[in-house]
PDB file of N, CA, C and O in Angstrom:
ATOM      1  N   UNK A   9      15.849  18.128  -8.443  1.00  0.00           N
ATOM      2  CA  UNK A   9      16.754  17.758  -7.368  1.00  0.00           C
ATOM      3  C   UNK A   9      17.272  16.346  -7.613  1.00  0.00           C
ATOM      4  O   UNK A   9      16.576  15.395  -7.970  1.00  0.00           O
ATOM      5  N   UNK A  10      18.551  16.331  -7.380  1.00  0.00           N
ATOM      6  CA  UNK A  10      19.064  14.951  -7.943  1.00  0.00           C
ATOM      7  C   UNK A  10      18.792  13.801  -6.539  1.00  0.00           C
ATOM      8  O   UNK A  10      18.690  14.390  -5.463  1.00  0.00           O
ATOM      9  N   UNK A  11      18.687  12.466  -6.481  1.00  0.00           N
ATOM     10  CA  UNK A  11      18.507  11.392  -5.846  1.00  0.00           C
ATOM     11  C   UNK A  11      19.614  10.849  -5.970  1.00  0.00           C
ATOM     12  O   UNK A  11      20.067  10.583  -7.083  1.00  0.00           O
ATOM     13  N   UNK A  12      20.279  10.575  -4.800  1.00  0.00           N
ATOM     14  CA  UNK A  12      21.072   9.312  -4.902  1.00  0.00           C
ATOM     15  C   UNK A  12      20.653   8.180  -4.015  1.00  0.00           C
ATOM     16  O   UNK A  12      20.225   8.471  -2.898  1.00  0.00           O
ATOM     17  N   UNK A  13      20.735   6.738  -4.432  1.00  0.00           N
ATOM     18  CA  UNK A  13      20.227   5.408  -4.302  1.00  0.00           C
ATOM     19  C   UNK A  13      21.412   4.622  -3.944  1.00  0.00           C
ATOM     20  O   UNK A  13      22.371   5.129  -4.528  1.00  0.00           O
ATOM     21  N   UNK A  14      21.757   3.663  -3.282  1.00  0.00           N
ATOM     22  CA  UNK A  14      22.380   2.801  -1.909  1.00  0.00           C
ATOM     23  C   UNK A  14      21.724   1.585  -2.501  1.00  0.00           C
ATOM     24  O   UNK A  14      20.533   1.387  -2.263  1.00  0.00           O
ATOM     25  N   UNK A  15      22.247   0.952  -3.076  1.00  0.00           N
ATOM     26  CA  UNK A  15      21.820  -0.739  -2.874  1.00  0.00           C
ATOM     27  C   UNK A  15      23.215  -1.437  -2.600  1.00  0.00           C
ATOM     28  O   UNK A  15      24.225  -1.517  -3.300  1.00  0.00           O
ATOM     29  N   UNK A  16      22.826  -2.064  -0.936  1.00  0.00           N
ATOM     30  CA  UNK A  16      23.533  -3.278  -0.290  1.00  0.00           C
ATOM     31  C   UNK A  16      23.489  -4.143  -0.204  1.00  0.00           C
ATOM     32  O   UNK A  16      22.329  -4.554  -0.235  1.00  0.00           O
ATOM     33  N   UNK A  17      24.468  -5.124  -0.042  1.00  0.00           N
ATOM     34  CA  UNK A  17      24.084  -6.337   0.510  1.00  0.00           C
ATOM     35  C   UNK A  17      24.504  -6.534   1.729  1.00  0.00           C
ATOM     36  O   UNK A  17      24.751  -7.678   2.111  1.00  0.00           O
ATOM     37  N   UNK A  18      24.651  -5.468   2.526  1.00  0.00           N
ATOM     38  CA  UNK A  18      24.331  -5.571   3.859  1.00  0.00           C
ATOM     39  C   UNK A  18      23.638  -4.696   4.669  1.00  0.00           C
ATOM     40  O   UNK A  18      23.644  -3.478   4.488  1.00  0.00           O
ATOM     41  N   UNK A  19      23.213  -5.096   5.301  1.00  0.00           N
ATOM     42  CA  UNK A  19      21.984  -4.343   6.654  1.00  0.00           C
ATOM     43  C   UNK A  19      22.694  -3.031   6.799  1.00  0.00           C
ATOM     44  O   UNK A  19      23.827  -3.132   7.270  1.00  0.00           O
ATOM     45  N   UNK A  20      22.221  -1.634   6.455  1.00  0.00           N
ATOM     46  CA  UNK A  20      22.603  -0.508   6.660  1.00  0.00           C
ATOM     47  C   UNK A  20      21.946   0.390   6.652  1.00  0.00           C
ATOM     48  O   UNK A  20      21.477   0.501   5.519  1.00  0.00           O
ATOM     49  N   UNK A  21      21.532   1.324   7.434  1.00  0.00           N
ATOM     50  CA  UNK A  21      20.923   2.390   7.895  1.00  0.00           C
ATOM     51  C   UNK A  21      20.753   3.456   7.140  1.00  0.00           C
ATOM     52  O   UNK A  21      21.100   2.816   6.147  1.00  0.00           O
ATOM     53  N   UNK A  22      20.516   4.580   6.673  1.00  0.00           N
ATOM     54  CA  UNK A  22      20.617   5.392   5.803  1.00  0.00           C
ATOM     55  C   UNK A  22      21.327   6.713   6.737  1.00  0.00           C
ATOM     56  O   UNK A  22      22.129   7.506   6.245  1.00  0.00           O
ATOM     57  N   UNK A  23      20.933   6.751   7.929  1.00  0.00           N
ATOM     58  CA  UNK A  23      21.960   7.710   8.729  1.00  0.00           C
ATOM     59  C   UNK A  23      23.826   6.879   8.729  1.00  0.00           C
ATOM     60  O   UNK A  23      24.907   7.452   8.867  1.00  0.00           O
ATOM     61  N   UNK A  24      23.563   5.553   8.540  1.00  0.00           N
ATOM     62  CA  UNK A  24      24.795   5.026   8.515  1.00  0.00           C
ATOM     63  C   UNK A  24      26.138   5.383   7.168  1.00  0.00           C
ATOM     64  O   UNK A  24      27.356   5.535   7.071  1.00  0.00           O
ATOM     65  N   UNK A  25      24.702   5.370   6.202  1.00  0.00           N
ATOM     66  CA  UNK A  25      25.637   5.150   4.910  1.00  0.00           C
ATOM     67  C   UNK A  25      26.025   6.878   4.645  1.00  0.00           C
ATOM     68  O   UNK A  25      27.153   7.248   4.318  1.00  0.00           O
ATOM     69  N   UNK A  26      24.731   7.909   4.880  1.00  0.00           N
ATOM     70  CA  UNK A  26      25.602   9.031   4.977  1.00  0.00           C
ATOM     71  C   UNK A  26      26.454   9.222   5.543  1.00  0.00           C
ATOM     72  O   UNK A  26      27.381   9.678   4.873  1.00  0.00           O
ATOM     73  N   UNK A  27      26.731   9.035   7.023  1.00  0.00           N
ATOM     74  CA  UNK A  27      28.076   9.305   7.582  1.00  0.00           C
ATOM     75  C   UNK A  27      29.554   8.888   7.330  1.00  0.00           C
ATOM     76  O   UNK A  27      30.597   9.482   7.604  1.00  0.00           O
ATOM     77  N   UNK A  28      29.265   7.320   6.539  1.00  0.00           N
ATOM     78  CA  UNK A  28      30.403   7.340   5.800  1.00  0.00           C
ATOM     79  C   UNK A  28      30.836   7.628   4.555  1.00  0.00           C
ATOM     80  O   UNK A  28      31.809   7.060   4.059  1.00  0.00           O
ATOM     81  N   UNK A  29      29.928   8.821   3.765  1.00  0.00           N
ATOM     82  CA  UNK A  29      30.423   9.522   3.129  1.00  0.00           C
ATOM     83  C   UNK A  29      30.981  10.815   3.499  1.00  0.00           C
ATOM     84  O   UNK A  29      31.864  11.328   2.811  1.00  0.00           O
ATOM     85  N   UNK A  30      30.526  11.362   4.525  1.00  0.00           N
ATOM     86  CA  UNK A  30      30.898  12.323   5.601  1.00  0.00           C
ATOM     87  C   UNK A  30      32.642  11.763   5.502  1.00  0.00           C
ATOM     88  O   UNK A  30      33.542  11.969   4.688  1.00  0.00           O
ATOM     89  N   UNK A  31      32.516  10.786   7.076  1.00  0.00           N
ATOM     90  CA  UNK A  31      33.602  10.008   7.027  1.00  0.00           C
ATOM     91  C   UNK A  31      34.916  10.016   5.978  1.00  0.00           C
ATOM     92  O   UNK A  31      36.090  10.001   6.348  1.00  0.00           O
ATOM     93  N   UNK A  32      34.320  10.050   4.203  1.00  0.00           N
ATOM     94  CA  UNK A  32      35.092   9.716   3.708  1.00  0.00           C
ATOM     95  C   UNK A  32      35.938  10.756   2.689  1.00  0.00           C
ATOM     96  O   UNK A  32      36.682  10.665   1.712  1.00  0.00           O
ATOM     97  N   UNK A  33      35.427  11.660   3.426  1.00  0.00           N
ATOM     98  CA  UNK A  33      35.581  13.062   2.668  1.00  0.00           C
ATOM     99  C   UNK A  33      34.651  14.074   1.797  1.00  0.00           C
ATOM    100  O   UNK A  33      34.956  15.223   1.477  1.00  0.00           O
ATOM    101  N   UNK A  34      33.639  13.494   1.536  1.00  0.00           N
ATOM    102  CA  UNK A  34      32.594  13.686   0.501  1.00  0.00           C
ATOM    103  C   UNK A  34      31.662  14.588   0.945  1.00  0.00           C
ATOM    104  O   UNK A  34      30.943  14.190   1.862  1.00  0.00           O
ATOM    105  N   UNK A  35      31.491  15.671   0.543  1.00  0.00           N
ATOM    106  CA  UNK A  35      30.888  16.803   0.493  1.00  0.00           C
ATOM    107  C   UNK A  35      29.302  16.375   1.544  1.00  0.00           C
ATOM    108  O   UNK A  35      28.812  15.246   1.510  1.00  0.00           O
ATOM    109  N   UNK A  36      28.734  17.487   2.376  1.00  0.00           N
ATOM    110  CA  UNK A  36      27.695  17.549   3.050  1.00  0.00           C
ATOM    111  C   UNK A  36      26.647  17.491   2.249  1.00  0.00           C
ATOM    112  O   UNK A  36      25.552  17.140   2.690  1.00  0.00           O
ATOM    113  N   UNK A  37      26.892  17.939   0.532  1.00  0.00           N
ATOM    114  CA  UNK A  37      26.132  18.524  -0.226  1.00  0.00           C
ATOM    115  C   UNK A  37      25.333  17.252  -0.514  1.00  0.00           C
ATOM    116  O   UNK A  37      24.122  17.252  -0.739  1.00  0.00           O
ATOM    117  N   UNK A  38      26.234  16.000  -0.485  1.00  0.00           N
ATOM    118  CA  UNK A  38      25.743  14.495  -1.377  1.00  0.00           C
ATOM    119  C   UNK A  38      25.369  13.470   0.081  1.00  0.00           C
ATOM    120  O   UNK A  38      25.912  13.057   1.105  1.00  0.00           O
ATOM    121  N   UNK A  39      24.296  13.423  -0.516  1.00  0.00           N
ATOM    122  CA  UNK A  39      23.654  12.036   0.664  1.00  0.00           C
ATOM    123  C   UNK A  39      22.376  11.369  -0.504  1.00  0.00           C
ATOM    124  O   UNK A  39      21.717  11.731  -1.479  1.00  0.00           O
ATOM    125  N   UNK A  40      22.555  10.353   0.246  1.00  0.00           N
ATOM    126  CA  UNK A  40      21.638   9.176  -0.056  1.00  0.00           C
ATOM    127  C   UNK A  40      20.302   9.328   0.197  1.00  0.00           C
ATOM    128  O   UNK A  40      19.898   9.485   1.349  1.00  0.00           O
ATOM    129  N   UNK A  41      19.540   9.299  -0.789  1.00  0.00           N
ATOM    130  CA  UNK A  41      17.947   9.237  -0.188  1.00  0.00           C
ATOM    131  C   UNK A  41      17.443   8.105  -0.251  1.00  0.00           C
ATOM    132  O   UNK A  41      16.250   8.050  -0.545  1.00  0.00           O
ATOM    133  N   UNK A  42      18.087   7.019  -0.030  1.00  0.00           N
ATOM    134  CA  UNK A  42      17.574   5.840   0.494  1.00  0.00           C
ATOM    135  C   UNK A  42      18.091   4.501   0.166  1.00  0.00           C
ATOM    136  O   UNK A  42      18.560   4.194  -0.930  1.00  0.00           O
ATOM    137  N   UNK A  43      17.957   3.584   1.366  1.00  0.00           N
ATOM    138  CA  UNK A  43      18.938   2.746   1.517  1.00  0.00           C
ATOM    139  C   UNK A  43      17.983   1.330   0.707  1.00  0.00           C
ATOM    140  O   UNK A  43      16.789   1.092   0.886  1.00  0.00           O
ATOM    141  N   UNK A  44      18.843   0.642  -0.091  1.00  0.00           N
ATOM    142  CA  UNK A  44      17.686  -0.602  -0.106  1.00  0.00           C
ATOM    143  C   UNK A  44      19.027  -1.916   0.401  1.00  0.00           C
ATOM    144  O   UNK A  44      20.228  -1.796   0.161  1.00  0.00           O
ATOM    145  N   UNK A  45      18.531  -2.809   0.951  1.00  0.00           N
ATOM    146  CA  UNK A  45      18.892  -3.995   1.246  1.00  0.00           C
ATOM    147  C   UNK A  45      18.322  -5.237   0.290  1.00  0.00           C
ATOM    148  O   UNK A  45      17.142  -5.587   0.287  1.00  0.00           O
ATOM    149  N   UNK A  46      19.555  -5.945  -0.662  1.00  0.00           N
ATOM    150  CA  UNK A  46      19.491  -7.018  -1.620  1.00  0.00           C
ATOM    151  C   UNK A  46      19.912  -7.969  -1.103  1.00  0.00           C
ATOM    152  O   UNK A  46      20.941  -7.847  -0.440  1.00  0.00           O
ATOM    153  N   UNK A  47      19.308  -9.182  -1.211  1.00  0.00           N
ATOM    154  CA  UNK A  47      19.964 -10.559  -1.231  1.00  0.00           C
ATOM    155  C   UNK A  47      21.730 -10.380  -2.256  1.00  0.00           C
ATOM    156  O   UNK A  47      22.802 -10.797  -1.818  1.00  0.00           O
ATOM    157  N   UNK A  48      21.610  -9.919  -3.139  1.00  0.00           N
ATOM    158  CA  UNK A  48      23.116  -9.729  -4.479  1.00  0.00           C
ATOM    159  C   UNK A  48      22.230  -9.235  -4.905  1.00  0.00           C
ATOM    160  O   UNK A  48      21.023  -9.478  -4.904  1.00  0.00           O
ATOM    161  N   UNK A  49      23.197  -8.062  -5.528  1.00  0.00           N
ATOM    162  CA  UNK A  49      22.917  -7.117  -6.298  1.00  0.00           C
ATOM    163  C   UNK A  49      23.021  -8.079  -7.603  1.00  0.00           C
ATOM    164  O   UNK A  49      23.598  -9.152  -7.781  1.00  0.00           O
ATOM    165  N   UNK A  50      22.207  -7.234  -8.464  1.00  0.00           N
ATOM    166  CA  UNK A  50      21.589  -7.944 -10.091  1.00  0.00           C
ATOM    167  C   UNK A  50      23.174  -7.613 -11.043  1.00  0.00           C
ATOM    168  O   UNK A  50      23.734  -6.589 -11.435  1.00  0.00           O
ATOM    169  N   UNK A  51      23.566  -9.599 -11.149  1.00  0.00           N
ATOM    170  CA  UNK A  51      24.515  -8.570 -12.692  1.00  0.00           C
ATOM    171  C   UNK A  51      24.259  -9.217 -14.186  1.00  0.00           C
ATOM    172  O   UNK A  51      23.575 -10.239 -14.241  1.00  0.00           O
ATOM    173  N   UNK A  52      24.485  -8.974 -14.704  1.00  0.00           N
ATOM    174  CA  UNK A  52      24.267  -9.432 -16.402  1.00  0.00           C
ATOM    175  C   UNK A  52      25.523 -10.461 -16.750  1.00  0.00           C
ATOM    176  O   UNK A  52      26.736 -10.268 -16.663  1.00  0.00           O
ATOM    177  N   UNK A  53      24.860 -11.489 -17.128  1.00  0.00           N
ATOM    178  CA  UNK A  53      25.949 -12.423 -17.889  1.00  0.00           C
ATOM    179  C   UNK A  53      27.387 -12.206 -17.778  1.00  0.00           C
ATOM    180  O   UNK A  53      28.191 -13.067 -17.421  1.00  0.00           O
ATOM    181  N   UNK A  54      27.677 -10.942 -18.122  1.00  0.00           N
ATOM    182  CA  UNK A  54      29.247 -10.504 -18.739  1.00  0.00           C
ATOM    183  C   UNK A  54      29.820  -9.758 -17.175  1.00  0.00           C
ATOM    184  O   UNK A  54      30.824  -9.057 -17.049  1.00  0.00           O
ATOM    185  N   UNK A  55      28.829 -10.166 -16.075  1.00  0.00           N
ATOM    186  CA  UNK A  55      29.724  -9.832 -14.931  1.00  0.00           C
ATOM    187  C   UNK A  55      28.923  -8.153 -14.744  1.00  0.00           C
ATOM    188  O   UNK A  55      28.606  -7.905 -13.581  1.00  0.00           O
ATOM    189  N   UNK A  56      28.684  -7.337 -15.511  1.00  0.00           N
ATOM    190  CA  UNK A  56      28.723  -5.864 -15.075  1.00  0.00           C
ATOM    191  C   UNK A  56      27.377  -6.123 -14.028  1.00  0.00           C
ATOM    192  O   UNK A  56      26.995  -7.287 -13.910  1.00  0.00           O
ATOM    193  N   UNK A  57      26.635  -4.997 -13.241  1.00  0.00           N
ATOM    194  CA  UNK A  57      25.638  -4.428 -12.813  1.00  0.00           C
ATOM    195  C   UNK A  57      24.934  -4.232 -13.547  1.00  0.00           C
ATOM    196  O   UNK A  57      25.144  -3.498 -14.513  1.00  0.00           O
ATOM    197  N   UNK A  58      23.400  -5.100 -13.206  1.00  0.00           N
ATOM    198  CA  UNK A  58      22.618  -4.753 -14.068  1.00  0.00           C
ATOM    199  C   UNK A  58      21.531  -3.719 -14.202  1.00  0.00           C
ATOM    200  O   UNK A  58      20.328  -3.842 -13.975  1.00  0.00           O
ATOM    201  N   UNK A  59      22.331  -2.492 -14.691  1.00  0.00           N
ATOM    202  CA  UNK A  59      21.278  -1.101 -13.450  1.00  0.00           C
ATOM    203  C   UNK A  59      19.593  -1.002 -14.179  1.00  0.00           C
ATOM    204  O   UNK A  59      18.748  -0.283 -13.646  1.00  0.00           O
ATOM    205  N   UNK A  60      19.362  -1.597 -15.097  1.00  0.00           N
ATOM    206  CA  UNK A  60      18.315  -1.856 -15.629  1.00  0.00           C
ATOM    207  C   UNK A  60      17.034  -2.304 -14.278  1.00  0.00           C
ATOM    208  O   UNK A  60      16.077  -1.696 -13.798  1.00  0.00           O
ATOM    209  N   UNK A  61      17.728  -3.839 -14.010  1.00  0.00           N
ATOM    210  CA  UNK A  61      16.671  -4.217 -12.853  1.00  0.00           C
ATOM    211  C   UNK A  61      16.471  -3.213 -11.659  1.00  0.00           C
ATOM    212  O   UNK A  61      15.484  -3.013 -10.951  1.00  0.00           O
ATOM    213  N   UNK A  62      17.464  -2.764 -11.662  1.00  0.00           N
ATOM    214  CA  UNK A  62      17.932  -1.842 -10.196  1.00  0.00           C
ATOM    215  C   UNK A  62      16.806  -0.693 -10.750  1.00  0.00           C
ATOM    216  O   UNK A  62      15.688  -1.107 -10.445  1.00  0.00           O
ATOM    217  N   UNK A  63      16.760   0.029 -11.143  1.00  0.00           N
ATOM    218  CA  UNK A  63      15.979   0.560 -11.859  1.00  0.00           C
ATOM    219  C   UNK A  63      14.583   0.226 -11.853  1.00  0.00           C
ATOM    220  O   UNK A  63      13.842   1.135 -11.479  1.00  0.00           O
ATOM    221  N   UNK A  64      14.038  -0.878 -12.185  1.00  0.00           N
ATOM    222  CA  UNK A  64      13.016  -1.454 -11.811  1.00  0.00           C
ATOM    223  C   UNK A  64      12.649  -1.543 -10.341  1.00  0.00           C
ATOM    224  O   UNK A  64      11.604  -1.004  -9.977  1.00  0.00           O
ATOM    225  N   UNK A  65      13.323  -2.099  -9.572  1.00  0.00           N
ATOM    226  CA  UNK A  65      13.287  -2.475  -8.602  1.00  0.00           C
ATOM    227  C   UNK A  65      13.004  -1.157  -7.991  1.00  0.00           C
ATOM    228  O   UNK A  65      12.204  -1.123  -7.056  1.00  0.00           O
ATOM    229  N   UNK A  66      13.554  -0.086  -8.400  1.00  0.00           N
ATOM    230  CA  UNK A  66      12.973   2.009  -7.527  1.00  0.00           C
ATOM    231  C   UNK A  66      11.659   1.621  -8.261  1.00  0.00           C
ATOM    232  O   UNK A  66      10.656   1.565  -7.549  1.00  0.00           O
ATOM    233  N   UNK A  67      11.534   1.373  -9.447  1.00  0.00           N
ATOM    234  CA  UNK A  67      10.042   2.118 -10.384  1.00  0.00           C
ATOM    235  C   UNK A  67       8.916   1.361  -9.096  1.00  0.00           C
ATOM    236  O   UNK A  67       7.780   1.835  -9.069  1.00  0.00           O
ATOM    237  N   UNK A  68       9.224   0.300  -8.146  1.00  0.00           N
ATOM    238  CA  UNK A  68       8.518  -0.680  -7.917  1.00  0.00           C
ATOM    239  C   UNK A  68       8.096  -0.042  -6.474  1.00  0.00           C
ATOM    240  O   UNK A  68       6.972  -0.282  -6.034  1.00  0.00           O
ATOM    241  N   UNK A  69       8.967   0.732  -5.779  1.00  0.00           N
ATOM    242  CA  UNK A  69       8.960   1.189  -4.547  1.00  0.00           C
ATOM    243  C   UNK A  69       8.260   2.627  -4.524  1.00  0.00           C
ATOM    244  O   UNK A  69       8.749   3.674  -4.948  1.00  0.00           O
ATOM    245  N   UNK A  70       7.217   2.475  -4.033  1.00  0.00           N
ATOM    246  CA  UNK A  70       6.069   3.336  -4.206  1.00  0.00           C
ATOM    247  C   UNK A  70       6.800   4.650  -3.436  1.00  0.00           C
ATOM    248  O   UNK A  70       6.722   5.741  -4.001  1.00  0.00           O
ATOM    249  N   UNK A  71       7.430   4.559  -2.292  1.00  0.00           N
ATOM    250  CA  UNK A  71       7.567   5.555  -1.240  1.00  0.00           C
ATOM    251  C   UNK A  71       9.049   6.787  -1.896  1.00  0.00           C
ATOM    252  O   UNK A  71       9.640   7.775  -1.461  1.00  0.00           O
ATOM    253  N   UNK A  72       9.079   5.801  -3.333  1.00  0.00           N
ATOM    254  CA  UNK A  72      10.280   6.867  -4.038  1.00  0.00           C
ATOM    255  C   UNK A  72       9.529   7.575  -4.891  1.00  0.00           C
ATOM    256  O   UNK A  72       8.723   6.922  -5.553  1.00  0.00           O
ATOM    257  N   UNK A  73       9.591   9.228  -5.126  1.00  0.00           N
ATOM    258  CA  UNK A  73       9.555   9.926  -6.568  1.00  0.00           C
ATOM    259  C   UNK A  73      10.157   9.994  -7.518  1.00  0.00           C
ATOM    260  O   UNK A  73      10.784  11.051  -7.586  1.00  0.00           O
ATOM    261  N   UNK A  74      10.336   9.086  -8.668  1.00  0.00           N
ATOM    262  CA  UNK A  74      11.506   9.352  -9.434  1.00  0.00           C
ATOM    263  C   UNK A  74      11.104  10.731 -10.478  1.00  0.00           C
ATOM    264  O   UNK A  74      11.985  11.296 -11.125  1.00  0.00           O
ATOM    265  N   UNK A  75      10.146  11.016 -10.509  1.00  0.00           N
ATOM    266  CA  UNK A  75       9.324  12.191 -11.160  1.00  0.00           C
ATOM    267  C   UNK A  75      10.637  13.553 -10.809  1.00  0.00           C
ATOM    268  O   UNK A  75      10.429  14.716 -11.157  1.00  0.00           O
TER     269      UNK A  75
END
């Protein structure tokens, strides 16, 4: 079963962030299984996202299965 992951940098709910995919046209099928709240999101030198840490940062959160 696929996971999808929400990292903000603002205070948001996880009933919140589904509904504005609802909201935004996006299939019933796709929701978020969980919201995390960042000070800034991690980027690498050259500006991109650094999904590496982000990555880390799930391996770190016990209450996720990435299994």
């Amino acid at each position: 079963k696929s996971q999808f992951f929400l990292f903000s940098r603002f205070d948001l709910s996880l009933d919140e962030a589904n509904q504005a995919l609802r909201e935004g046209g996006i299939s019933n099928l796709a929701k978020f299984s969980k919201v995390t709240t960042l000070d800034e999101i991690p980027v690498m030198g050259t500006g991109k996202v650094n999904y590496r840490h982000l990555e880390k940062h799930l391996q770190e959160d016990d209450s996720i299965n990435l299994t």
